[in-house]
Tab-separated table of C-alpha atoms and ligand atoms in Angstrom:
chain	number	residue	atom	x	y	z
A	1	MET	CA	9.325	-29.549	27.118
A	2	ILE	CA	10.623	-28.872	24.082
A	3	LYS	CA	11.341	-24.703	24.632
A	4	THR	CA	13.353	-22.178	22.006
A	5	ILE	CA	16.494	-21.887	21.042
A	6	ARG	CA	18.567	-19.311	22.545
A	7	GLY	CA	17.992	-15.708	21.314
A	8	THR	CA	15.379	-16.970	19.076
A	9	ARG	CA	12.113	-16.228	19.934
A	10	ASP	CA	8.236	-16.815	19.446
A	11	ILE	CA	6.980	-12.958	18.626
A	12	LEU	CA	3.461	-12.985	19.829
A	13	PRO	CA	0.274	-10.409	19.188
A	14	PRO	CA	-0.261	-7.438	20.648
A	15	GLU	CA	4.125	-7.702	19.769
A	16	SER	CA	3.139	-9.857	16.351
A	17	GLY	CA	0.741	-7.177	15.143
A	18	LEU	CA	3.503	-4.134	14.816
A	19	PHE	CA	5.667	-6.207	13.404
A	20	ALA	CA	2.877	-6.061	11.337
A	21	TYR	CA	2.643	-2.213	11.247
A	22	VAL	CA	6.479	-1.921	11.284
A	23	GLU	CA	6.728	-3.822	7.877
A	24	SER	CA	3.199	-2.597	6.354
A	25	VAL	CA	5.016	1.276	7.018
A	26	ALA	CA	8.640	0.516	5.386
A	27	ARG	CA	6.287	-0.493	1.811
A	28	GLU	CA	4.469	2.017	1.672
A	29	VAL	CA	7.411	4.990	2.657
A	30	PHE	CA	9.765	2.261	0.243
A	31	ARG	CA	7.332	2.522	-2.359
A	32	ARG	CA	6.910	6.241	-2.710
A	33	PHE	CA	10.684	5.766	-3.598
A	34	ASN	CA	10.221	3.832	-6.286
A	35	PHE	CA	10.926	0.087	-4.940
A	36	ASP	CA	10.174	-3.352	-5.419
A	37	GLU	CA	10.098	-6.216	-3.784
A	38	ILE	CA	13.175	-8.949	-3.893
A	39	ARG	CA	12.266	-12.406	-1.805
A	40	THR	CA	15.891	-14.237	-2.105
A	41	PRO	CA	16.690	-17.762	-0.211
A	42	VAL	CA	17.341	-18.006	3.364
A	43	PHE	CA	20.583	-19.663	3.096
A	44	GLU	CA	22.712	-19.329	0.909
A	45	LYS	CA	26.168	-20.701	-0.179
A	46	ALA	CA	28.604	-20.452	3.385
A	47	GLU	CA	30.625	-18.426	0.370
A	48	LEU	CA	28.589	-16.054	-0.859
A	49	PHE	CA	29.033	-14.013	2.524
A	50	ALA	CA	32.970	-15.128	2.888
A	51	ARG	CA	34.024	-12.826	-0.123
A	52	SER	CA	31.513	-10.317	0.593
A	53	VAL	CA	31.119	-9.634	3.871
A	54	GLY	CA	34.021	-10.377	4.931
A	55	GLU	CA	36.039	-13.141	5.860
A	56	GLU	CA	38.211	-11.522	8.953
A	57	THR	CA	34.564	-9.775	10.657
A	58	ASP	CA	33.632	-11.022	13.204
A	59	ILE	CA	29.647	-12.214	11.315
A	60	VAL	CA	31.575	-14.363	9.360
A	61	SER	CA	34.237	-15.840	12.139
A	62	LYS	CA	32.452	-16.424	14.757
A	63	GLU	CA	28.790	-15.949	14.437
A	64	MET	CA	28.002	-17.700	11.282
A	65	TYR	CA	25.429	-20.560	11.552
A	66	THR	CA	27.383	-22.936	8.753
A	67	PHE	CA	26.106	-26.241	8.523
A	68	THR	CA	27.455	-28.574	5.418
A	69	ASP	CA	24.623	-30.015	2.905
A	70	ARG	CA	24.171	-33.848	2.503
A	71	ASP	CA	26.625	-33.387	-1.071
A	72	GLY	CA	28.912	-31.969	0.790
A	73	THR	CA	28.605	-27.953	-0.380
A	74	ALA	CA	28.895	-25.751	2.870
A	75	LEU	CA	26.146	-23.510	3.467
A	76	ALA	CA	24.519	-21.520	5.699
A	77	LEU	CA	21.374	-19.364	6.954
A	78	ARG	CA	22.154	-15.874	6.236
A	79	PRO	CA	23.498	-13.341	8.399
A	80	GLU	CA	23.038	-10.555	6.244
A	81	ALA	CA	20.597	-9.937	2.765
A	82	THR	CA	23.200	-7.852	0.523
A	83	ALA	CA	25.175	-10.487	-1.099
A	84	SER	CA	22.235	-12.101	-0.918
A	85	VAL	CA	20.483	-9.244	-3.247
A	86	VAL	CA	23.394	-9.136	-5.276
A	87	ARG	CA	23.532	-12.209	-6.198
A	88	ALA	CA	20.687	-11.716	-7.603
A	89	PHE	CA	21.520	-9.027	-9.773
A	90	LEU	CA	24.249	-10.650	-10.972
A	91	GLU	CA	22.334	-14.190	-11.460
A	92	HIS	CA	19.351	-12.679	-13.220
A	93	GLN	CA	21.191	-10.446	-15.604
A	94	MET	CA	19.927	-6.832	-14.229
A	95	GLY	CA	23.141	-5.101	-15.195
A	96	ASN	CA	21.590	-5.264	-18.889
A	97	GLU	CA	18.652	-3.341	-18.571
A	98	PRO	CA	18.811	0.159	-18.380
A	99	GLY	CA	18.365	3.052	-15.212
A	100	LEU	CA	19.061	1.880	-11.708
A	101	LYS	CA	17.573	-0.780	-10.304
A	102	ARG	CA	15.774	-0.329	-6.569
A	103	PHE	CA	15.040	-3.493	-4.671
A	104	TYR	CA	13.530	-3.826	-0.534
A	105	TYR	CA	13.626	-6.537	1.299
A	106	LEU	CA	12.317	-7.569	4.184
A	107	GLY	CA	12.919	-10.879	6.839
A	108	PRO	CA	15.609	-13.569	9.300
A	109	MET	CA	18.575	-12.937	9.616
A	110	PHE	CA	21.105	-15.350	11.811
A	111	ARG	CA	24.015	-14.355	13.311
A	112	ARG	CA	25.256	-16.217	17.040
A	113	GLU	CA	25.369	-13.102	18.582
A	114	ARG	CA	25.375	-13.395	22.446
A	115	PRO	CA	21.776	-12.623	22.770
A	116	GLN	CA	20.542	-9.312	25.706
A	117	LYS	CA	17.928	-6.851	24.740
A	118	GLY	CA	17.557	-5.897	20.987
A	119	ARG	CA	20.292	-8.439	20.131
A	120	TYR	CA	18.452	-11.698	18.983
A	121	ARG	CA	20.283	-15.083	16.679
A	122	GLN	CA	17.489	-14.786	14.636
A	123	PHE	CA	15.998	-11.026	14.149
A	124	PHE	CA	14.675	-9.686	11.627
A	125	GLN	CA	15.675	-6.844	9.163
A	126	ILE	CA	14.162	-5.046	6.663
A	127	GLY	CA	16.465	-3.277	3.860
A	128	ALA	CA	16.867	-1.889	0.301
A	129	GLU	CA	19.849	-1.677	-2.523
A	130	VAL	CA	20.111	0.511	-5.243
A	131	LEU	CA	22.017	-0.645	-7.911
A	132	GLY	CA	23.658	0.977	-11.205
A	133	GLY	CA	24.183	4.462	-9.332
A	134	ASP	CA	26.682	6.559	-7.816
A	135	HIS	CA	25.873	9.619	-7.763
A	136	PRO	CA	25.638	11.019	-4.183
A	137	ALA	CA	22.047	12.673	-4.919
A	138	LEU	CA	21.564	8.918	-4.436
A	139	ASP	CA	22.942	8.671	-1.232
A	140	ALA	CA	21.125	11.224	-0.338
A	141	GLU	CA	18.030	10.004	-0.866
A	142	VAL	CA	18.336	6.486	0.001
A	143	ILE	CA	19.198	8.013	3.149
A	144	GLU	CA	16.029	10.891	2.753
A	145	MET	CA	14.256	7.472	3.183
A	146	VAL	CA	15.119	5.875	6.319
A	147	THR	CA	14.714	9.164	7.668
A	148	GLU	CA	10.786	9.861	6.468
A	149	TYR	CA	10.569	6.168	7.410
A	150	LEU	CA	11.264	7.371	10.789
A	151	ARG	CA	8.764	10.124	10.734
A	152	CYS	CA	6.267	7.962	9.323
A	153	LEU	CA	6.318	6.031	12.459
A	154	GLY	CA	6.789	8.968	14.218
A	155	ILE	CA	10.237	7.682	15.756
A	156	GLN	CA	11.787	12.154	16.415
A	157	GLU	CA	14.836	11.423	18.766
A	158	PHE	CA	17.408	9.770	16.644
A	159	SER	CA	21.299	10.330	15.488
A	160	LEU	CA	21.975	10.431	12.372
A	161	LEU	CA	25.862	9.675	12.264
A	162	LEU	CA	27.684	9.749	8.947
A	163	ASN	CA	30.960	8.681	7.441
A	164	SER	CA	32.162	7.906	4.584
A	165	ILE	CA	34.969	5.344	4.089
A	166	GLY	CA	37.424	5.883	1.391
A	167	ASP	CA	37.918	3.644	-1.576
A	168	ARG	CA	40.185	0.992	-2.649
A	169	GLN	CA	42.107	4.789	-4.385
A	170	CYS	CA	42.580	6.191	-0.643
A	171	ARG	CA	41.656	3.692	1.837
A	172	PRO	CA	45.542	1.776	1.712
A	173	ALA	CA	47.218	4.847	2.696
A	174	PHE	CA	45.024	5.424	5.464
A	175	LEU	CA	45.407	1.540	7.067
A	176	GLN	CA	49.079	2.429	6.556
A	177	ALA	CA	48.681	5.636	8.526
A	178	LEU	CA	46.637	3.253	11.334
A	179	ARG	CA	49.430	1.354	11.769
A	180	VAL	CA	52.436	2.991	11.987
A	181	ALA	CA	50.023	4.954	14.543
A	182	ALA	CA	48.773	1.870	16.486
A	183	GLU	CA	52.038	0.061	16.069
A	184	PRO	CA	54.044	1.723	19.237
A	185	VAL	CA	50.520	1.534	21.976
A	186	LYS	CA	50.488	-2.834	20.186
A	187	GLU	CA	50.831	-3.696	23.552
A	188	LYS	CA	48.200	-1.483	25.207
A	189	LEU	CA	45.115	-3.346	23.025
A	190	CYS	CA	42.825	-5.912	23.775
A	191	GLU	CA	43.655	-9.019	22.174
A	192	ASN	CA	41.274	-8.124	19.162
A	193	CYS	CA	42.777	-4.872	18.514
A	194	ARG	CA	45.870	-6.663	17.480
A	195	ARG	CA	45.001	-9.784	15.525
A	196	ARG	CA	42.802	-6.630	13.529
A	197	LEU	CA	45.990	-4.775	13.225
A	198	VAL	CA	47.340	-7.247	11.403
A	199	THR	CA	44.259	-9.165	9.482
A	200	ASN	CA	41.829	-5.918	9.283
A	201	PRO	CA	42.860	-2.942	10.435
A	202	LEU	CA	40.093	-0.498	10.364
A	203	ARG	CA	37.977	-2.230	12.509
A	204	ILE	CA	40.094	-0.979	15.378
A	205	LEU	CA	38.387	2.330	14.891
A	206	ASP	CA	34.982	0.657	16.222
A	207	CYS	CA	36.552	-1.584	18.741
A	208	LYS	CA	34.092	-1.340	21.530
A	209	GLU	CA	36.159	-2.142	24.500
A	210	GLU	CA	36.884	1.398	27.150
A	211	SER	CA	40.272	0.698	27.124
A	212	CYS	CA	41.341	0.856	24.010
A	213	GLN	CA	39.167	4.134	23.587
A	214	PRO	CA	42.044	6.279	24.687
A	215	TYR	CA	44.340	5.147	22.556
A	216	ILE	CA	42.195	5.058	19.264
A	217	ASP	CA	40.842	8.904	20.302
A	218	GLN	CA	44.854	9.247	19.236
A	219	PHE	CA	44.220	7.581	15.958
A	220	PRO	CA	44.765	9.230	12.534
A	221	SER	CA	40.909	9.933	10.427
A	222	ILE	CA	39.471	8.409	8.148
A	223	LEU	CA	38.560	12.024	6.604
A	224	ASP	CA	41.621	13.659	5.997
A	225	PHE	CA	42.468	10.336	3.624
A	226	LEU	CA	40.090	11.112	1.643
A	227	CYS	CA	41.107	10.864	-2.448
A	228	ALA	CA	39.408	13.570	-4.548
A	229	ALA	CA	36.564	11.804	-5.664
A	230	CYS	CA	36.118	10.736	-2.153
A	231	GLY	CA	36.282	13.803	-1.095
A	232	ALA	CA	34.062	15.706	-3.850
A	233	HIS	CA	31.432	12.615	-3.781
A	234	PHE	CA	31.456	13.050	0.233
A	235	GLU	CA	31.173	16.788	0.108
A	236	LYS	CA	27.960	16.294	-2.243
A	237	LEU	CA	26.424	14.073	-0.352
A	238	ARG	CA	26.083	16.473	3.013
A	239	ALA	CA	25.796	19.583	0.697
A	240	LEU	CA	22.047	17.816	-0.211
A	241	LEU	CA	22.173	16.288	3.361
A	242	ASP	CA	21.819	20.636	4.330
A	243	GLU	CA	19.453	21.688	1.845
A	244	ARG	CA	16.792	19.064	2.886
A	245	GLY	CA	17.709	20.124	6.731
A	246	LEU	CA	19.410	16.296	6.906
A	247	ARG	CA	20.716	16.509	10.732
A	248	TYR	CA	23.549	14.639	10.719
A	249	GLN	CA	26.839	13.731	12.897
A	250	LEU	CA	30.315	13.216	11.323
A	251	THR	CA	31.300	10.204	13.360
A	252	PRO	CA	34.637	9.620	11.395
A	253	ARG	CA	35.537	6.992	13.312
A	254	MET	CA	32.270	4.941	12.395
A	255	VAL	CA	33.325	1.678	10.088
A	256	ARG	CA	30.581	-0.819	9.996
A	257	GLY	CA	31.107	-4.577	10.525
A	258	LEU	CA	31.238	-5.807	7.002
A	259	ASP	CA	33.981	-5.284	4.927
A	260	TYR	CA	31.680	-4.863	1.167
A	261	TYR	CA	31.688	-0.781	2.508
A	262	THR	CA	32.890	1.527	0.503
A	263	ARG	CA	32.400	5.769	0.837
A	264	THR	CA	30.077	5.988	2.577
A	265	THR	CA	28.478	4.356	5.580
A	266	PHE	CA	26.018	5.854	7.677
A	267	GLU	CA	24.062	4.915	11.194
A	268	ILE	CA	20.544	6.267	13.378
A	269	THR	CA	20.904	5.110	16.828
A	270	SER	CA	17.751	6.140	19.165
A	271	ASP	CA	18.704	6.694	23.274
A	272	LEU	CA	15.874	4.558	23.822
A	273	LEU	CA	17.205	1.761	22.987
A	274	GLY	CA	20.076	-0.025	25.649
A	275	ALA	CA	23.703	-0.317	24.994
A	276	GLN	CA	22.220	-2.292	21.730
A	277	ASN	CA	21.561	1.550	20.702
A	278	SER	CA	21.933	1.282	16.744
A	279	LEU	CA	18.280	1.348	14.898
A	280	LEU	CA	19.758	0.740	11.318
A	281	GLY	CA	23.186	0.701	9.041
A	282	GLY	CA	23.765	1.528	5.946
A	283	GLY	CA	26.745	2.858	3.117
A	284	ARG	CA	28.027	2.652	-0.362
A	285	TYR	CA	29.605	-1.115	-1.706
A	286	ASP	CA	30.580	-0.361	-5.212
A	287	GLY	CA	33.060	-3.606	-5.333
A	288	LEU	CA	30.797	-5.889	-3.967
A	289	SER	CA	29.583	-6.928	-7.750
A	290	GLU	CA	33.190	-7.426	-8.435
A	291	MET	CA	34.399	-9.538	-5.094
A	292	LEU	CA	31.767	-11.621	-6.156
A	293	GLY	CA	32.528	-12.151	-9.622
A	294	GLY	CA	30.602	-9.841	-10.568
A	295	PRO	CA	31.714	-6.611	-13.420
A	296	PRO	CA	31.770	-2.931	-11.243
A	297	VAL	CA	28.413	-2.137	-10.127
A	298	LYS	CA	28.043	0.645	-8.112
A	299	GLY	CA	25.780	0.393	-5.468
A	300	ILE	CA	24.249	1.485	-2.030
A	301	GLY	CA	21.736	0.205	0.383
A	302	PHE	CA	21.018	-0.008	4.580
A	303	ALA	CA	19.451	-2.615	6.619
A	304	ILE	CA	16.572	-1.558	9.580
A	305	GLY	CA	16.892	-4.327	12.814
A	306	LEU	CA	12.891	-4.535	12.967
A	307	ASP	CA	13.036	-5.543	16.501
A	308	ARG	CA	14.918	-2.533	17.592
A	309	PHE	CA	11.805	-0.109	16.020
A	310	VAL	CA	9.534	-2.203	17.574
A	311	LEU	CA	10.914	-1.761	21.084
A	312	VAL	CA	11.275	2.085	20.438
A	313	LEU	CA	7.565	2.362	19.375
A	314	SER	CA	6.388	-0.572	22.420
A	315	GLN	CA	7.694	2.429	25.017
A	316	ILE	CA	6.704	5.336	22.502
A	317	ARG	CA	2.902	4.003	21.154
A	318	PRO	CA	2.493	1.644	23.135
A	319	ALA	CA	-1.300	0.604	21.902
A	320	LEU	CA	-0.175	0.659	18.154
A	321	GLY	CA	0.491	-2.816	17.811
A	322	GLU	CA	-3.606	-3.412	19.369
A	323	ASP	CA	-6.873	-4.615	16.928
A	324	PRO	CA	-9.211	-5.729	18.902
A	325	VAL	CA	-12.143	-6.966	17.963
A	326	GLN	CA	-14.370	-4.715	16.590
A	327	LEU	CA	-17.833	-6.419	16.340
A	328	PHE	CA	-19.195	-9.441	18.956
A	329	VAL	CA	-21.795	-11.120	17.770
A	330	ALA	CA	-24.697	-11.931	20.023
A	331	TRP	CA	-27.371	-14.009	18.873
A	332	LEU	CA	-30.217	-15.220	21.065
A	333	GLY	CA	-33.231	-17.801	20.801
A	334	PRO	CA	-32.915	-21.331	18.333
A	335	LYS	CA	-33.166	-20.018	15.308
A	336	ALA	CA	-30.921	-16.782	15.039
A	337	PHE	CA	-27.852	-18.878	14.769
A	338	SER	CA	-28.046	-18.439	11.173
A	339	LYS	CA	-29.609	-15.122	9.832
A	340	ALA	CA	-26.846	-13.997	12.426
A	341	TYR	CA	-24.630	-15.923	10.409
A	342	GLU	CA	-25.226	-14.277	7.390
A	343	LEU	CA	-24.803	-10.900	8.987
A	344	THR	CA	-21.697	-11.812	10.142
A	345	GLN	CA	-20.491	-12.506	6.608
A	346	LYS	CA	-21.632	-9.741	5.458
A	347	CYS	CA	-19.993	-6.932	8.421
A	348	ARG	CA	-16.987	-9.299	7.604
A	349	GLN	CA	-16.998	-8.483	3.687
A	350	THR	CA	-17.557	-4.772	4.594
A	351	GLY	CA	-13.849	-5.422	6.399
A	352	VAL	CA	-14.486	-5.348	10.174
A	353	ARG	CA	-13.202	-7.952	12.798
A	354	CYS	CA	-15.795	-9.767	13.736
A	355	VAL	CA	-16.777	-12.734	15.593
A	356	ILE	CA	-19.488	-14.935	17.057
A	357	GLU	CA	-20.415	-17.485	19.152
A	358	PHE	CA	-20.346	-20.787	18.034
A	359	GLU	CA	-23.383	-21.560	21.252
A	360	GLU	CA	-26.177	-19.278	22.580
A	361	LEU	CA	-25.491	-17.518	25.581
A	362	LYS	CA	-27.391	-15.466	27.681
A	363	LEU	CA	-27.284	-11.746	26.933
A	364	LYS	CA	-24.999	-10.871	29.748
A	365	LYS	CA	-22.774	-13.760	29.143
A	366	ALA	CA	-22.380	-12.520	25.430
A	367	LEU	CA	-21.589	-8.554	26.682
A	368	SER	CA	-19.718	-9.681	29.359
A	369	ASN	CA	-17.321	-12.034	26.980
A	370	ALA	CA	-17.859	-8.924	24.225
A	371	ASP	CA	-15.985	-6.999	26.968
A	372	ARG	CA	-13.447	-9.168	27.906
A	373	MET	CA	-11.520	-9.354	23.863
A	374	LYS	CA	-12.532	-5.421	24.479
A	375	ALA	CA	-14.822	-5.542	21.430
A	376	GLY	CA	-15.964	-1.459	19.655
A	377	HIS	CA	-19.137	-2.747	19.468
A	378	VAL	CA	-21.966	-5.771	20.182
A	379	LEU	CA	-24.605	-6.890	17.441
A	380	ILE	CA	-27.955	-8.588	19.000
A	381	VAL	CA	-29.534	-11.055	16.860
A	382	GLY	CA	-32.445	-11.947	18.447
A	383	GLU	CA	-35.371	-13.758	16.256
A	384	ASP	CA	-37.683	-10.170	16.638
A	385	GLU	CA	-35.404	-8.348	15.491
A	386	ILE	CA	-35.291	-10.947	12.119
A	387	ALA	CA	-38.879	-10.798	11.965
A	388	ARG	CA	-38.488	-6.803	12.313
A	389	ASN	CA	-35.368	-6.640	9.695
A	390	SER	CA	-34.381	-3.886	12.952
A	391	PHE	CA	-30.726	-4.661	14.963
A	392	GLN	CA	-29.372	-3.622	18.196
A	393	LEU	CA	-26.026	-2.078	17.725
A	394	LYS	CA	-24.508	-1.243	21.130
A	395	ASP	CA	-21.485	1.215	21.240
A	396	MET	CA	-18.790	-0.262	24.119
A	397	LYS	CA	-17.338	2.257	24.785
A	398	ALA	CA	-20.420	5.212	24.996
A	399	GLY	CA	-22.402	2.894	26.210
A	400	SER	CA	-25.450	4.198	23.948
A	401	GLN	CA	-28.020	1.598	21.623
A	402	GLU	CA	-29.269	1.647	18.526
A	403	SER	CA	-31.991	-0.153	16.698
A	404	LEU	CA	-30.245	-0.357	12.385
A	405	SER	CA	-32.174	-2.663	9.331
A	406	GLU	CA	-28.934	-4.663	8.400
A	407	SER	CA	-28.429	-2.318	5.515
A	408	GLU	CA	-28.708	0.700	7.811
A	409	LEU	CA	-25.759	-1.938	10.205
A	410	LEU	CA	-23.899	-2.660	6.922
A	411	ALA	CA	-23.294	0.919	5.567
A	412	ARG	CA	-22.766	2.069	9.504
A	413	LEU	CA	-19.585	-0.593	10.043
A	414	SER	CA	-18.229	0.507	6.104
A	415	SER	CA	-17.738	4.555	8.128
A	416	LEU	CA	-15.630	2.289	11.492
A	417	PRO	CA	-12.378	2.981	11.633
A	418	GLY	CA	-10.617	0.164	10.228
A	419	ARG	CA	-7.827	-0.110	13.060
A	420	LEU	CA	-8.071	1.627	15.751
B	501	LIG	P1	24.171	-4.334	10.216
B	501	LIG	O1	23.297	-5.131	8.897
B	501	LIG	O2	25.076	-5.406	10.836
B	501	LIG	O3	24.737	-3.299	9.426
B	501	LIG	O4	23.728	-4.018	11.087
B	501	LIG	C1	21.274	-3.544	10.756
B	501	LIG	C2	20.575	-3.416	11.988
B	501	LIG	O5	20.762	-4.842	11.691
B	501	LIG	C3	21.195	-3.004	13.202
B	501	LIG	O6	21.507	-1.862	13.093
B	501	LIG	C4	20.480	-3.488	14.508
B	501	LIG	O7	19.286	-2.896	14.632
B	501	LIG	C5	19.720	-5.158	13.357
B	501	LIG	N1	20.587	-5.810	14.036
B	501	LIG	C6	22.074	-6.295	13.634
B	501	LIG	N2	22.232	-7.794	14.346
B	501	LIG	C7	21.259	-8.030	15.279
B	501	LIG	C8	20.998	-8.662	15.876
B	501	LIG	N3	21.909	-9.500	16.281
B	501	LIG	N4	19.849	-8.836	17.294
B	501	LIG	C9	18.997	-7.488	16.495
B	501	LIG	N5	18.532	-7.110	15.391
B	501	LIG	C10	20.674	-6.406	14.970
């Protein structure tokens, strides 16, 4: 038997229903904040990610699925979508249009990580990006939008971690201080940290190795190194979050795994997840456009891990993905099928989820099939009922039954709740 590739999976009902639900809530919440959908390709030139996410990051150096196209071009399955959105912004010269551009996207991303609960090699993200501005109120609004999304999904237990990692002005001094602090204890750090000390010292701060922690705790804090402009931006953002009652934890060691970030970075974690507790992450990337060869364009965004949202929701609202049959149409007598089918069509047009059997069944068998499908109602269409324009609608939960004419039936179904 051919099976799925390690780290990928089939998403089956009812879990697929949960995915559809979290996606539809995201679309609705983001619409209220004036975001529009953008769809970019699943594969791009590998160079796009090397230049933006960064050659030295784990994502690009170890986890990216790259391959050579038949014409020799190095391609990659996208490990994330921010770089693609900025590429599209530049390619379509959207910077020439006035105002901010607000986009959201959703779809699969690919990273060759070690699979575990909540971590896959193909996983789903919903993300949003705002291009063309760097007002701290924009950062606050984006953070507010993700917390609003969590509220709409009914996820109340989460932590918002916040940091600023400075910009091209102030970060070099911090990196230098980090190198100075790390140098004397270099031998005690893990191999990854020793390598990063040379290639990308900032990333030492989010090393997960237990033995490195006591040393990292002693390293300087980026917040003490912010230049006046970055400091003021961060102060203003914090004041806005406070004003709106959005509680956060200041986390100076949170640097995130992508090189394009500047200033604000944030993450939302949940205790309902295991070791992979990060639900979403984001931040500002004011230099990204230039890294891709474009003009200066300020930007901020985030990416939500859908698989992890579904894991959390399946714990706190397990019935959410279920969408059972609302109406099971049972017909009795060889002449009843045509009318029963016509009624089914009309019921479907009212928005009700219907099923009709193609072979005639005894009523008892039909009811047991309806029961197995957890159908909410059964409509009984016999030859007598057709002649009298009076159909039996059985409420499977209450056990009650009522006689309705065709028009009464359709009116009654229109008032059924669309989703259980
Ligand atoms: P990142 O793009 O690394 O900033 O990650 C943003 C979010 O995507 C994380 O908070 C996770 O929820 C999710 N995510 C990242 N990598 C994976 C993965 N391999 N499997 C499942 N979800 C992931």
